[in-house]
Short mmCIF file of C-alpha atoms and ligand atoms in Angstrom, two decimals:
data_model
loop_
_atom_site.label_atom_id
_atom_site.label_comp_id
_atom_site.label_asym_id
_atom_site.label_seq_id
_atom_site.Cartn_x
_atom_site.Cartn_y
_atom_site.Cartn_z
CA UNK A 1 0.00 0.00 0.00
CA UNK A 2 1.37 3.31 -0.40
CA UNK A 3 2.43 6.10 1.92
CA UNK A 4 -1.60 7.24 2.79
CA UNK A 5 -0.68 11.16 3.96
CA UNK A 6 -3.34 12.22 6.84
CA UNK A 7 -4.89 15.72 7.83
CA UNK A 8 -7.14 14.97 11.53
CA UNK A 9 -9.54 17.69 12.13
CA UNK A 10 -9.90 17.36 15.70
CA UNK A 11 -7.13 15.11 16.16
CA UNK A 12 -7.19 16.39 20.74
CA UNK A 13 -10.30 14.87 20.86
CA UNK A 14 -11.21 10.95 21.30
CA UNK A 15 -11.41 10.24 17.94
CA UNK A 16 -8.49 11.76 17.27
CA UNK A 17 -6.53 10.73 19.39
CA UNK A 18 -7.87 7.04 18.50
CA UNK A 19 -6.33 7.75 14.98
CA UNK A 20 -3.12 8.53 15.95
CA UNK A 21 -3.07 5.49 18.45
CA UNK A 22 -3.57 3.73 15.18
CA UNK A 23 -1.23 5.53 12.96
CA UNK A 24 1.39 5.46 15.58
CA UNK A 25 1.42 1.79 14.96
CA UNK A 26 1.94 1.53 11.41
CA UNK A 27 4.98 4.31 10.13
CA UNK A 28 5.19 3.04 7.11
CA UNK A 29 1.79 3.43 5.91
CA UNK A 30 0.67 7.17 7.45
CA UNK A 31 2.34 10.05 7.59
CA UNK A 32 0.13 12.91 9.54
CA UNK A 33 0.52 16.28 7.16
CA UNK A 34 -2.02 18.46 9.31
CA UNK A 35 -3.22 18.08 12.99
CA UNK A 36 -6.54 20.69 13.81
CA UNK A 37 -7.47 21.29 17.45
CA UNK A 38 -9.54 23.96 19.36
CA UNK A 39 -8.49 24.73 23.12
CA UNK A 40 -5.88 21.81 24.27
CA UNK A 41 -2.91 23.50 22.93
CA UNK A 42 -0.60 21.58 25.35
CA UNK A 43 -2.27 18.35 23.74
CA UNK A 44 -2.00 19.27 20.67
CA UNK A 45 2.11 20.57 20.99
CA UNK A 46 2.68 16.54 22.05
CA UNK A 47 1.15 15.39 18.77
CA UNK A 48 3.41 17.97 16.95
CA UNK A 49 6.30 16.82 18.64
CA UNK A 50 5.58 13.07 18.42
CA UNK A 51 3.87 13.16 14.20
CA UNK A 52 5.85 16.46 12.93
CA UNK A 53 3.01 17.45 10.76
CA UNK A 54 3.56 20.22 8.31
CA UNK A 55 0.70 22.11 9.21
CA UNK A 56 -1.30 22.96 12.94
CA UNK A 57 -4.26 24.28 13.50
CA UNK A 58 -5.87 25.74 16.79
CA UNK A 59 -9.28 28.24 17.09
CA UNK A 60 -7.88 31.36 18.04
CA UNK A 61 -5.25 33.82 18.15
CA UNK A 62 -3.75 33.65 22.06
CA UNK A 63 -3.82 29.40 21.43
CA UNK A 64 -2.04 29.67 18.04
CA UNK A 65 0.73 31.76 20.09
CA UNK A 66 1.74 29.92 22.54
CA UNK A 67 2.06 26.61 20.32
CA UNK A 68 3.83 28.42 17.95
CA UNK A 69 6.17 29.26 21.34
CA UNK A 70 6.48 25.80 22.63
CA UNK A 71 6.93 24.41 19.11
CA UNK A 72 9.77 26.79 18.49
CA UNK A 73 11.66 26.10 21.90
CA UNK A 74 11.48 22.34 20.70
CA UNK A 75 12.94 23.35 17.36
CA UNK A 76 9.97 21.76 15.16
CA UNK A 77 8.88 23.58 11.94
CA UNK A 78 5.11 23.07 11.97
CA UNK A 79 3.29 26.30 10.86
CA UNK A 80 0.94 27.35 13.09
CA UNK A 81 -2.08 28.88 11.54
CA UNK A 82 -5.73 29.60 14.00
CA UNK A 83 -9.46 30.03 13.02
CA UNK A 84 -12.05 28.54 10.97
CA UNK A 85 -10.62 29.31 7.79
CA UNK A 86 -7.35 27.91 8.61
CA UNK A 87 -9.00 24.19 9.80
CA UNK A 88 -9.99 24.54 5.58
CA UNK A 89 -6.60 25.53 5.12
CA UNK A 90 -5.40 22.04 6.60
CA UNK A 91 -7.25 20.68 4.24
CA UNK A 92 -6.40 21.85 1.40
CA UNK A 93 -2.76 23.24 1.73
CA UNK A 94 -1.03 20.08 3.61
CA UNK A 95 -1.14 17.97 0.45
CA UNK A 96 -2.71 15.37 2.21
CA UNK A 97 -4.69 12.69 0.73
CA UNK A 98 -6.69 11.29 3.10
CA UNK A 99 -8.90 13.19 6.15
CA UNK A 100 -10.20 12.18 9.76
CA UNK A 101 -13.20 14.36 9.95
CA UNK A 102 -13.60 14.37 13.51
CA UNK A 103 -14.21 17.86 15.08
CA UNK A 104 -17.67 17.86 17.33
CA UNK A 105 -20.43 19.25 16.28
CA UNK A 106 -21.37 21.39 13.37
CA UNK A 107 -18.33 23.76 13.53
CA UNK A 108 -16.36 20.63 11.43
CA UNK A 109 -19.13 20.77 8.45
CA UNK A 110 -16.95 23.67 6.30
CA UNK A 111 -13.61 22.05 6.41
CA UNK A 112 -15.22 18.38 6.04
CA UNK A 113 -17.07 19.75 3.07
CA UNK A 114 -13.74 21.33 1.81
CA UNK A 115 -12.06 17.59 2.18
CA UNK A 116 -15.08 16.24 -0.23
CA UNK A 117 -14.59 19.29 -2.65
CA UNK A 118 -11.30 18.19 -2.86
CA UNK A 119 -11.66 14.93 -4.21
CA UNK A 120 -9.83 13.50 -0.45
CA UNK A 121 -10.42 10.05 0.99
CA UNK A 122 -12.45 11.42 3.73
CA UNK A 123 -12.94 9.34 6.85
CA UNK A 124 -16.17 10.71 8.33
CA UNK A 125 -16.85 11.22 12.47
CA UNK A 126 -18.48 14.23 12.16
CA UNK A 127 -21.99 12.98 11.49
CA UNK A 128 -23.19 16.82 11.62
CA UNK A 129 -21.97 16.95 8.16
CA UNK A 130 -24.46 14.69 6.34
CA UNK A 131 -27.16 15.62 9.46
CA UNK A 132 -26.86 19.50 8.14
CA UNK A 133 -26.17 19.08 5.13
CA UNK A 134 -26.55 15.38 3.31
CA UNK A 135 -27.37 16.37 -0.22
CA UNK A 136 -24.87 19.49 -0.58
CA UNK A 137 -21.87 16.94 1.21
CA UNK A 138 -22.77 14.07 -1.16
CA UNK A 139 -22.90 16.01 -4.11
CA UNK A 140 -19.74 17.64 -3.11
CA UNK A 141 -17.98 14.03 -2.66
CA UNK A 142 -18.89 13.06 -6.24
CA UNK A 143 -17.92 16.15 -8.03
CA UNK A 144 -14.82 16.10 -5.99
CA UNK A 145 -13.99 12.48 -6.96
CA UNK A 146 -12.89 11.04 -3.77
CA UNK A 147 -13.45 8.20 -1.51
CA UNK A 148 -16.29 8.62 1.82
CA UNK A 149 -15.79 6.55 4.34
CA UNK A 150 -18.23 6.12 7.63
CA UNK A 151 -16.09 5.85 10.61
CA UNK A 152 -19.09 5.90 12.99
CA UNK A 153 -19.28 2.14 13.94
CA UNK A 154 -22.65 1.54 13.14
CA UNK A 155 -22.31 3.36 9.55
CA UNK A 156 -18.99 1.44 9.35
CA UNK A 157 -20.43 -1.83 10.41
CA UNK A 158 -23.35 -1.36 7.13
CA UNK A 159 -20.40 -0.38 5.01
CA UNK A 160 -18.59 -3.66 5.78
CA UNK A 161 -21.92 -5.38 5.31
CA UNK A 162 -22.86 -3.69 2.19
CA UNK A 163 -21.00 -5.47 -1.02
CA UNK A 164 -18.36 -3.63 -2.67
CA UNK A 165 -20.53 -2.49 -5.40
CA UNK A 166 -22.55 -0.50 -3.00
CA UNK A 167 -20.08 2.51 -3.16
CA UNK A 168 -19.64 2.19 -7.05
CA UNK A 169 -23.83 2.52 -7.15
CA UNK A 170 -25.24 3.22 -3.88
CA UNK A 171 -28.81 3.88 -5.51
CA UNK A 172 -28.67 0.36 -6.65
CA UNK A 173 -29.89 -1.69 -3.74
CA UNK A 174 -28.47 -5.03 -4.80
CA UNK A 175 -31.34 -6.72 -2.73
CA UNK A 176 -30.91 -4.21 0.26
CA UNK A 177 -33.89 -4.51 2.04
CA UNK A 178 -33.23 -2.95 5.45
CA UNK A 179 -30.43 -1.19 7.62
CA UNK A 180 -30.80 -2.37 11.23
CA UNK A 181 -28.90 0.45 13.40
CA UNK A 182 -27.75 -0.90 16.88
CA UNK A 183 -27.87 1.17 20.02
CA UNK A 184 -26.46 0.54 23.58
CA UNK A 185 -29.85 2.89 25.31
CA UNK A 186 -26.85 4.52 27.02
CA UNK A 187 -26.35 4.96 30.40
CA UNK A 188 -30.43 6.03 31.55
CA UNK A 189 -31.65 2.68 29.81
CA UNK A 190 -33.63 1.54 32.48
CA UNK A 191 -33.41 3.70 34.80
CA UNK A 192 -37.49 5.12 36.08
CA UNK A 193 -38.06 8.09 33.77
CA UNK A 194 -39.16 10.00 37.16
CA UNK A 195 -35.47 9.72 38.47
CA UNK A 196 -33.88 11.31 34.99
CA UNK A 197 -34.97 15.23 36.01
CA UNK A 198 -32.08 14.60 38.80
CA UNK A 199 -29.34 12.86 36.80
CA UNK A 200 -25.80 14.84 36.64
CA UNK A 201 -23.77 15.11 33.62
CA UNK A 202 -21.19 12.93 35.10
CA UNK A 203 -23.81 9.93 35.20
CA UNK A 204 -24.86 11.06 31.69
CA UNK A 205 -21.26 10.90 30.31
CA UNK A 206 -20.79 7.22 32.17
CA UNK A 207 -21.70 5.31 28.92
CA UNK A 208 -21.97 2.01 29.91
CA UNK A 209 -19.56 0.14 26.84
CA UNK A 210 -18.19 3.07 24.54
CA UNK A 211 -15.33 5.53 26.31
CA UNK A 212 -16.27 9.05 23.65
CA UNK A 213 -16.42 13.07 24.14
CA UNK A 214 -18.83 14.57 25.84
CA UNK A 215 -21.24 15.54 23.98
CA UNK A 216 -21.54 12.64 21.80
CA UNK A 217 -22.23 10.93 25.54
CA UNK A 218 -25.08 13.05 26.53
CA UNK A 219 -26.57 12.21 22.91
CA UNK A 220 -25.85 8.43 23.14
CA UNK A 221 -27.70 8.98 26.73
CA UNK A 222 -30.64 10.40 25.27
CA UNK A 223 -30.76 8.79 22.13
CA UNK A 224 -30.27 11.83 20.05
CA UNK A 225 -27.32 9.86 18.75
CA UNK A 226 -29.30 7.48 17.25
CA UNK A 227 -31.61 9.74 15.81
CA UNK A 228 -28.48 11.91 14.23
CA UNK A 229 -27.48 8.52 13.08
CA UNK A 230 -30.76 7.67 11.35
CA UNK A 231 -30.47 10.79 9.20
CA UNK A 232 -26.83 10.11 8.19
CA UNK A 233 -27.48 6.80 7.13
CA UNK A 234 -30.08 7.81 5.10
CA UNK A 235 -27.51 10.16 3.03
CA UNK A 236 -24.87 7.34 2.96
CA UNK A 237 -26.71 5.01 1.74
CA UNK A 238 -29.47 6.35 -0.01
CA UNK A 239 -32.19 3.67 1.31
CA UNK A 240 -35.69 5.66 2.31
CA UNK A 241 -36.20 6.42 5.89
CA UNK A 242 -38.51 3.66 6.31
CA UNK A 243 -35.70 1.00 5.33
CA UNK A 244 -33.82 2.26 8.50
CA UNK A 245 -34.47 0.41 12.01
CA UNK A 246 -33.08 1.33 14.98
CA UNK A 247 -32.80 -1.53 17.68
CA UNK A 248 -31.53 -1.40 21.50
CA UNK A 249 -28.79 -3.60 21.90
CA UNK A 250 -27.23 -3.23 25.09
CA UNK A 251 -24.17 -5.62 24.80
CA UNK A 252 -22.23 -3.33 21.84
CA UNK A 253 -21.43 -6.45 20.06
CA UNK A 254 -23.70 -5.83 16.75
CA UNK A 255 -22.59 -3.23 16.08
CA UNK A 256 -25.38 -2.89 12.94
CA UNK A 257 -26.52 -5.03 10.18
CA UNK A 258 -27.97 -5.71 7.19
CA UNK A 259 -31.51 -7.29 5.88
CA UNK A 260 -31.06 -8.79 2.33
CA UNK A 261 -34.05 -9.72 0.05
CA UNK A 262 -33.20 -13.27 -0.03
CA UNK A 263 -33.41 -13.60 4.07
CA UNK A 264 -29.89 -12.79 4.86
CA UNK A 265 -29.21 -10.66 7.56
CA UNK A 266 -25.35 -9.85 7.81
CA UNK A 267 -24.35 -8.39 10.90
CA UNK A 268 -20.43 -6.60 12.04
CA UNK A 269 -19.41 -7.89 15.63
CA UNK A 270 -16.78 -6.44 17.92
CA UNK A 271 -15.58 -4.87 20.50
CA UNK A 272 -16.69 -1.11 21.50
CA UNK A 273 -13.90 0.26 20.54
CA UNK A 274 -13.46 3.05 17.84
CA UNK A 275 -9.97 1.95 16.59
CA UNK A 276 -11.66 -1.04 14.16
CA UNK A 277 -13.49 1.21 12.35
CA UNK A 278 -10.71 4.01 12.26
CA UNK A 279 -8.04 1.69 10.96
CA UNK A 280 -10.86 0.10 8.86
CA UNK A 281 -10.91 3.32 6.76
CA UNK A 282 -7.68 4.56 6.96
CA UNK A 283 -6.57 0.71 5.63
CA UNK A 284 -9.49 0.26 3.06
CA UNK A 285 -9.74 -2.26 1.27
CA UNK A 286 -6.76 -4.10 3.47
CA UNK A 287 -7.27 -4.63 6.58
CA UNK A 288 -4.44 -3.66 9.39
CA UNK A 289 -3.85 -3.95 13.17
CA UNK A 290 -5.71 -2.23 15.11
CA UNK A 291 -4.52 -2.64 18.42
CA UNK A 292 -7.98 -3.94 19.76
CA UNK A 293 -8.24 -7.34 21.87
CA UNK A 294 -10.13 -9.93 20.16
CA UNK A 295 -13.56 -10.56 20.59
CA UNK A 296 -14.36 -13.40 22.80
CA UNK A 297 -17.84 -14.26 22.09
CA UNK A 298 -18.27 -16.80 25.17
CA UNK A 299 -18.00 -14.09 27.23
CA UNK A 300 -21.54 -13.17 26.71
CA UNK A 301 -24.27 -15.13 27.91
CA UNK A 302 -26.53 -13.44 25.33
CA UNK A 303 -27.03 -11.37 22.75
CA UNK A 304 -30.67 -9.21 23.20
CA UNK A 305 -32.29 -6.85 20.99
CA UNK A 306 -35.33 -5.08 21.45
CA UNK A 307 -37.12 -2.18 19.64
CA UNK A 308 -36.71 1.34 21.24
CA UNK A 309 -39.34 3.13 23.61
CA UNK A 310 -40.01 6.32 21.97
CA UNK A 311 -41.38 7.98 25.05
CA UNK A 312 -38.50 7.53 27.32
CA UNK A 313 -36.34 8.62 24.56
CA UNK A 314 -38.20 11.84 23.07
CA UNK A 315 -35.18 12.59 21.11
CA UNK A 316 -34.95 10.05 18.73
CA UNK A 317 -38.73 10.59 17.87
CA UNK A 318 -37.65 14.07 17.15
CA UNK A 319 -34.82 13.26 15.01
CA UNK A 320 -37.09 10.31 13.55
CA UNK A 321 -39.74 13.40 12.50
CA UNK A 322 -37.17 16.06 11.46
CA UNK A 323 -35.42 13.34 8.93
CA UNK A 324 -38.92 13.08 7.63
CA UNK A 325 -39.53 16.88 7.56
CA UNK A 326 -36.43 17.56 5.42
CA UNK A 327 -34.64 20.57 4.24
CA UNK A 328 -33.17 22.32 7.42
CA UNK A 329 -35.41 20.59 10.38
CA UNK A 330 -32.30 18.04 10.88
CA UNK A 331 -30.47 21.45 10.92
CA UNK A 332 -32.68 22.72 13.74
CA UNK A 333 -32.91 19.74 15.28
CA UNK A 334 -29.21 19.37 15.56
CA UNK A 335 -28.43 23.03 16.90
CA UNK A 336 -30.64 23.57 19.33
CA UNK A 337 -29.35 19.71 20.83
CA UNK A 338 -25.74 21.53 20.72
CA UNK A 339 -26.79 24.47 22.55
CA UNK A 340 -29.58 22.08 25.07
CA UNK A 341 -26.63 19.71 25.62
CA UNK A 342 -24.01 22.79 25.96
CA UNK A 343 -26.53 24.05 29.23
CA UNK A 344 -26.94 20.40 30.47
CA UNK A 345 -23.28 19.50 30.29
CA UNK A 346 -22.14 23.33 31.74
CA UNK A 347 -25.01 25.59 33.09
CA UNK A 348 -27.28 23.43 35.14
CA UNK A 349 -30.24 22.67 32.46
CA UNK A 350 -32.23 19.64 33.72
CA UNK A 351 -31.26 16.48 31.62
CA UNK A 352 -35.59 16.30 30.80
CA UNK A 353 -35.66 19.51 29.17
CA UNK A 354 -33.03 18.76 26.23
CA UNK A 355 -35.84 17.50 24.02
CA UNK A 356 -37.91 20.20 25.34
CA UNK A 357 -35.87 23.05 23.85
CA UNK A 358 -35.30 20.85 20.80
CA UNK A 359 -38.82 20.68 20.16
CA UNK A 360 -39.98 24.08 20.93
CA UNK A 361 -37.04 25.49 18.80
CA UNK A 362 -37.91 22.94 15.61
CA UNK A 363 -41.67 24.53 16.49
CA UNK A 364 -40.61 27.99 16.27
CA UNK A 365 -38.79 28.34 13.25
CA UNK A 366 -40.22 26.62 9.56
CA UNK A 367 -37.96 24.05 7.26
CA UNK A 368 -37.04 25.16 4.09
CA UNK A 369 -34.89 23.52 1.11
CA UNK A 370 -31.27 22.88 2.33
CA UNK A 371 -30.17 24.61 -1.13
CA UNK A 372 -26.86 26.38 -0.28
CA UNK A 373 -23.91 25.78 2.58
CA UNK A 374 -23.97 29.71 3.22
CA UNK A 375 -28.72 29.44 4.26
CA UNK A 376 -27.73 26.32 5.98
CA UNK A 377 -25.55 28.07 8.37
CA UNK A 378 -27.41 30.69 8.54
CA UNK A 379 -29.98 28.29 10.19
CA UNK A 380 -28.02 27.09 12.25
CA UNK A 381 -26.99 30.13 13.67
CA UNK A 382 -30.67 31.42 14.06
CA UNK A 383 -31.64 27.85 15.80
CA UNK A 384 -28.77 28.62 18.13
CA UNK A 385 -29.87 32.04 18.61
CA UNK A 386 -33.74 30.75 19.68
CA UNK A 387 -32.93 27.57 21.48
CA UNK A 388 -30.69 30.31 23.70
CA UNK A 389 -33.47 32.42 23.99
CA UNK A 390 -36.42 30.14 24.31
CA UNK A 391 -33.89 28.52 27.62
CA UNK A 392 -33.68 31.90 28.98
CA UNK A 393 -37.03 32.80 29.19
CA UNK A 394 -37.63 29.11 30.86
CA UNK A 395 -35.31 30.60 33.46
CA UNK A 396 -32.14 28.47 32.58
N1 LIG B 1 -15.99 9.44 20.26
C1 LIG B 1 -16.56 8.46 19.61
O1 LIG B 1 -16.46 7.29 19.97
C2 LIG B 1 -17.39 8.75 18.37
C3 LIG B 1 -18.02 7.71 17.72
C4 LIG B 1 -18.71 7.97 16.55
C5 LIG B 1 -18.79 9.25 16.05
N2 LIG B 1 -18.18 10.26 16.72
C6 LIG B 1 -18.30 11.62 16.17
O2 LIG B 1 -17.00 12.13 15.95
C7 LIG B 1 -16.96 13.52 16.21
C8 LIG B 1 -15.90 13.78 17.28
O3 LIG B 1 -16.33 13.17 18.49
P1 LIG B 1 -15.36 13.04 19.76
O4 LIG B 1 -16.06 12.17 20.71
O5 LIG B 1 -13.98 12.71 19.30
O6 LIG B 1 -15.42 14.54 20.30
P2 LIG B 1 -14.43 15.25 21.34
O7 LIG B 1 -13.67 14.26 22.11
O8 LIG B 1 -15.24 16.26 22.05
O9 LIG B 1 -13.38 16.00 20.35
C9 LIG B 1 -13.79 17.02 19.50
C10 LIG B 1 -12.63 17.58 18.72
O10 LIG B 1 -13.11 18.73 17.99
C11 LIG B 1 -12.33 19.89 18.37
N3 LIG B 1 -13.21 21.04 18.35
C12 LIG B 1 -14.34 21.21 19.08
N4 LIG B 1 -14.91 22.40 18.78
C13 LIG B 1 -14.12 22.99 17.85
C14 LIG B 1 -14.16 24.23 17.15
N5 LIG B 1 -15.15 25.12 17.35
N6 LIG B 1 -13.18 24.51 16.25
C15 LIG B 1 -12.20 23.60 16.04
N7 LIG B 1 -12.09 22.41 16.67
C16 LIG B 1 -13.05 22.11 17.56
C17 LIG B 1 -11.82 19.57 19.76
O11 LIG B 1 -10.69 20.36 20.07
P3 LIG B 1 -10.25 20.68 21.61
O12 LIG B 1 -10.56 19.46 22.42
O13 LIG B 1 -8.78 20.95 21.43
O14 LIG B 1 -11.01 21.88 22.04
C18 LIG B 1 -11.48 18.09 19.61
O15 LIG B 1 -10.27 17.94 18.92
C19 LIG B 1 -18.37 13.93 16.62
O16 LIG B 1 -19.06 14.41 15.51
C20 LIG B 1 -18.98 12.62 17.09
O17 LIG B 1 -20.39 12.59 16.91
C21 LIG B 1 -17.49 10.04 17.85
#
């Protein structure tokens, strides 16, 4: 295989760091060109120092100096470039070839949609891309020419079930019938809905198999994940929204299958842990070490699956009716989470009302076509603006 040359967006974060656990293995098949990061300067100055990259990348001026300082005392030559346009600058300046899309959030949609411009192999975390905006992002990928690769295990799990074909003619279902999405149920699974208004962000972020950031914790918690998930499968692999299941599956050993026409269901097993899928991608088509212990299926006395309550988990009904809504609802839907989840996590909102402001914020402002990057964020940035409003005048 040759030298694959890697730019991580968000490579201080878990699934960043996951990468370079994985690249750190294998020297003579990466080489990291561009590292991006937002506030951990001092973690992002040890990846410097340890992967050399030609280009870093943090959000602001004051964090830009002082890596540029520590970088210079160490005598390494990375240029050190800050802000939103630099993370596209990573992107498209490093001469890398392949990309980790894997800031939180939607602030990693512009430079992931640069990455698909740009005809990269582009190994996507950041599900907020295709959740914001699917249609632009996969139109983008085939005009640009590249390769799209799910790195979300569940998305990666279909992908490996899927046969090769699939990503020469994803419209063509070659007897596709259904996409069965797994899910943990997270933390609150069972616990009495009247003992959630009380829960803390630290029992939130507890997930009981996967080790992730925190917001990506709170949404596995509340299902919001899922739902987020739902809509990016539908973009990935073009099957209608009714094709896509979601199923609780508490042991994180399915980690999603497939449903073939002729009875088949084929299903990816493994551990919960987001270096398979990482070195998955990075690898594709071979297959490399990842560093993960091997599953020992004896271990479990049983497999379960069972269909999801809706009413314990109001989010994923509102993601469920936002991916049928269209044009910016998923947009909405996903901002006002950020902002609910933001409070939860940081300013004392009660875990309960995160699909409260997500609703009432999807209720105040209308859906309209998705039909440019520049209305989509300008969406996003009103949804922000009322689900911060709507909190305030709930007296959060
Ligand atoms: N973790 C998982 O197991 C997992 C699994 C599937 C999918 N994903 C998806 O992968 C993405 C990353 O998740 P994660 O768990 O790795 O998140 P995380 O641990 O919170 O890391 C997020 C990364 O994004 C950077 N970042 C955050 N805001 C930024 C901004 N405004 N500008 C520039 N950089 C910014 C962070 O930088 P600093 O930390 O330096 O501020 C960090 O490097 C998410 O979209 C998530 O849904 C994660």
């Amino acid at each position: 295989m040759p030298l694959r040359r890697v730019a991580i967006l968000g490579s201080t974060g878990s699934i960043g760091v996951n990468t370079l656990d994985v690249i750190r293995s294998h020297p003579e098949r990466f080489k990291v060109v561009a590292l991006t990061a937002g506030k951990q300067v001092d973690r992002l100055a040890e990846q410097c120092l340890e992967f050399n990259p030609a280009i870093a990348v943090v959000a602001d001026a004051d964090g830009a100096a002082r890596l540029s300082a520590i970088l210079h005392d160490k005598k390494i030559a990375t240029e050190v470039l800050y802000g939103p346009e630099a993370m596209v600058t990573a992107v498209t300046q490093s001469n890398c070839d392949t990309v980790m899309a894997a800031i939180v959030g939607a602030a990693g949609l512009v430079p992931a949609l640069a990455a698909a411009k740009a005809g990269k192999r582009v190994l996507l975390a950041n599900k907020e891309a295709l959740v914001m905006s699917g249609d632009l992002f996969m139109q983008a990928m085939q005009s640009g020419g590249g390769e799209l690769l799910p790195i979300d295990s569940e998305h990666n799990a279909i992908f490996q079930c899927l046969p090769q074909q699939f990503t020469k003619a994803p419209h063509d279902y070659l007897g596709v019938e259904e996409l069965w999405l797994t899910a943990s149920g997270g933390p609150f699974r069972d616990t009495p809905i009247s003992e959630l208004s009380v829960v803390t962000p630290e029992q939130a972020c507890a997930h009981p198999n996967w080790v992730m950031g925190r917001k990506i914790s709170v949404d596995s918690a509340t299902m919001m994940n899922k739902g987020l998930e739902v809509i990016e499968a539908f973009w990935l692999f073009g099957l209608s929204l009714e094709k896509i299941k979601v199923l609780i599956h508490p042991q994180s050993v399915v980690h999603s299958m497939v449903r073939y026409r002729d009875g088949s269901v084929l299903a990816q097993m493994g551990q919960p842990d987001m270096r398979t899928p990482i070195a998955y991608g990075l690898a594709w088509p071979e297959r490399i070490d990842a560093g993960v212990a091997p599953l020992n299926l004896t271990q479990f006395s049983a497999l379960s699956f069972t269909e999801p309550d809706l009413g314990r988990f109001p989010c994923l009904a509102l993601a469920f009716s936002a991916a049928k809504t269209g044009g910016t609802a998923p947009t909405i839907l996903n901002a006002a989470n950020e902002i609910a989840v933001a409070a939860f996590l940081d300013a004392g909102l009660s875990y309960l009302r995160i699909p409260e402001v997500v609703e009432k914020t999807l209720n105040h402002i209308q859906s309209v076509p998705a039909s440019s990057l520049e209305l989509i964020l300008e969406v996003d940035a009103q949804a922000r603006q009322v689900a911060t409003s709507l909190m305030s005048e709930m007296n959060i």
